[in-house]
Amino acid sequence: MLDAAVQVFSRRGFHAANMDEIAELSGVSKPMVYAYLGTKEELFVACLQRESMRLVDNLQAAADPTLPPDQQLWQGMRGFFEFVGAHRDGWSVLYRQARNQHPFSVVVNAMRETVLEVITDRLDAAVRAEGRQAKSEDITAMALTLVGASESLADWLADHPEEDAGRTATRLMNAVWLGAEQLLRGELWRPGQE
Amino acid sequence: MLDAAVQVFSRRGFHAANMDEIAELSGVSKPMVYAYLGTKEELFVACLQRESMRLVDNLQAAADPTLPPDQQLWQGMRGFFEFVGAHRDGWSVLYRQARNQHPFSVVVNAMRETVLEVITDRLDAAVRAEGRQAKSEDITAMALTLVGASESLADWLADHPEEDAGRTATRLMNAVWLGAEQLLRGELWRPGQE
DNA sequence: CAATAAACTTACGCGTGCGTAACCTTACGT
DNA sequence: ACGTAAGGTTACGCACGCGTAAGTTTATTG
């Protein structure tokens, strides 16, 4: 039933989606949808909450703080891309439909804020491990870069079912870990032993 | 009159915006809006076209093919961030409202595709200048990374008026040109002489 | 096997907002 | 002055879709 809602919201967007279609796809009548899941807004929020929980779970399951920073980063990215690949509709609802639509944006942005905090903390720890320290706004900018680049590749992944989550994560590592300069010179980052 | 529309669409989104409000903010009556700019959809598309033209103009005005690749990249980014800083409502309408809303997404995605092509060509040229060649999908991934990271920082910039376009571009250069690895070690990329 | 409650459906009231018909008013030629 | 047209406004028809009242079937209990 939630699955049906996610599917319809993904295809049509919040406004264009109508409750009759969701009910029909669920195989029940409209008043049942209202009885179980409340209004259209409440239903949408329920979808958002389930999908964002899945996303964050996938990120954190991939976190192993004992590994070196690049491995941690790669694993986090792979977890994220695996969620996107496995739940394309969920991704679409979260980032293409809800992200900028009041009042749903607050839910999504809260989740994005959480993700940003996690990454910021990791970066900070990695810098400290080098015996250095960086301005917090520089760390923030780096985290924003990582998240934005991930979202962009995620969108691409969502539209290319043939692509593999691990390969996508590796591509992103090459871009953001080594940097464009190294890449132009032919250097490559490779995932270590699993 | 278009300005008023962009402002309202930016604040409310396409669906929540109503023509009465746009008319009132324009200082004319509703039938006049219809007379000059057509239906709500046509009006929205007109906004999109103006803003996307501005954005692309800003990107290309900043292009100087004689400079080394990193300088070209930085100038392109700065041009882009300057557009965002100067037209926050326009940015909001393009990327937060229209990007995933049929049938407007086709307009925005066409523009994004153009930008991606420009960047892809530049990257390709830079790789060739090093006497190397890369798989096209790797170049594509790098371009997607650059664009995604730019969008993420642009969104951040749009909500932080105190921030400077040039500084944002420099931050992004540090992240994507040098790479996170260099950055953790304390290296910094700096814009050359202007 | 009636009486009643639970589970579900059909059919509709109602608000909202797009797009326009009908109406007004100011300028201009005759 | 007066017909007429350009340029404007007010007021409304209409479709759409959310949420629910009223009605119907299926289960349950004395």
Coordinates of C-alpha atoms (C1' of nucleotides) in Angstrom, one line a residue, chain A residues 28-29 31-32 36, chain C residues 8-12:
Chain A
V28 CA -8.5 -1.1 -2.2
S29 CA -11.0 1.7 -2.2
P31 CA -11.8 5.5 2.1
M32 CA -9.6 2.6 3.2
Y36 CA -5.2 3.5 7.3
Chain C
dC8 C1' -15.5 -2.0 2.9
dT9 C1' -17.6 0.7 -1.4
dT10 C1' -20.1 4.0 -4.0
dA11 C1' -21.5 8.4 -4.7
dC12 C1' -21.2 13.1 -3.6

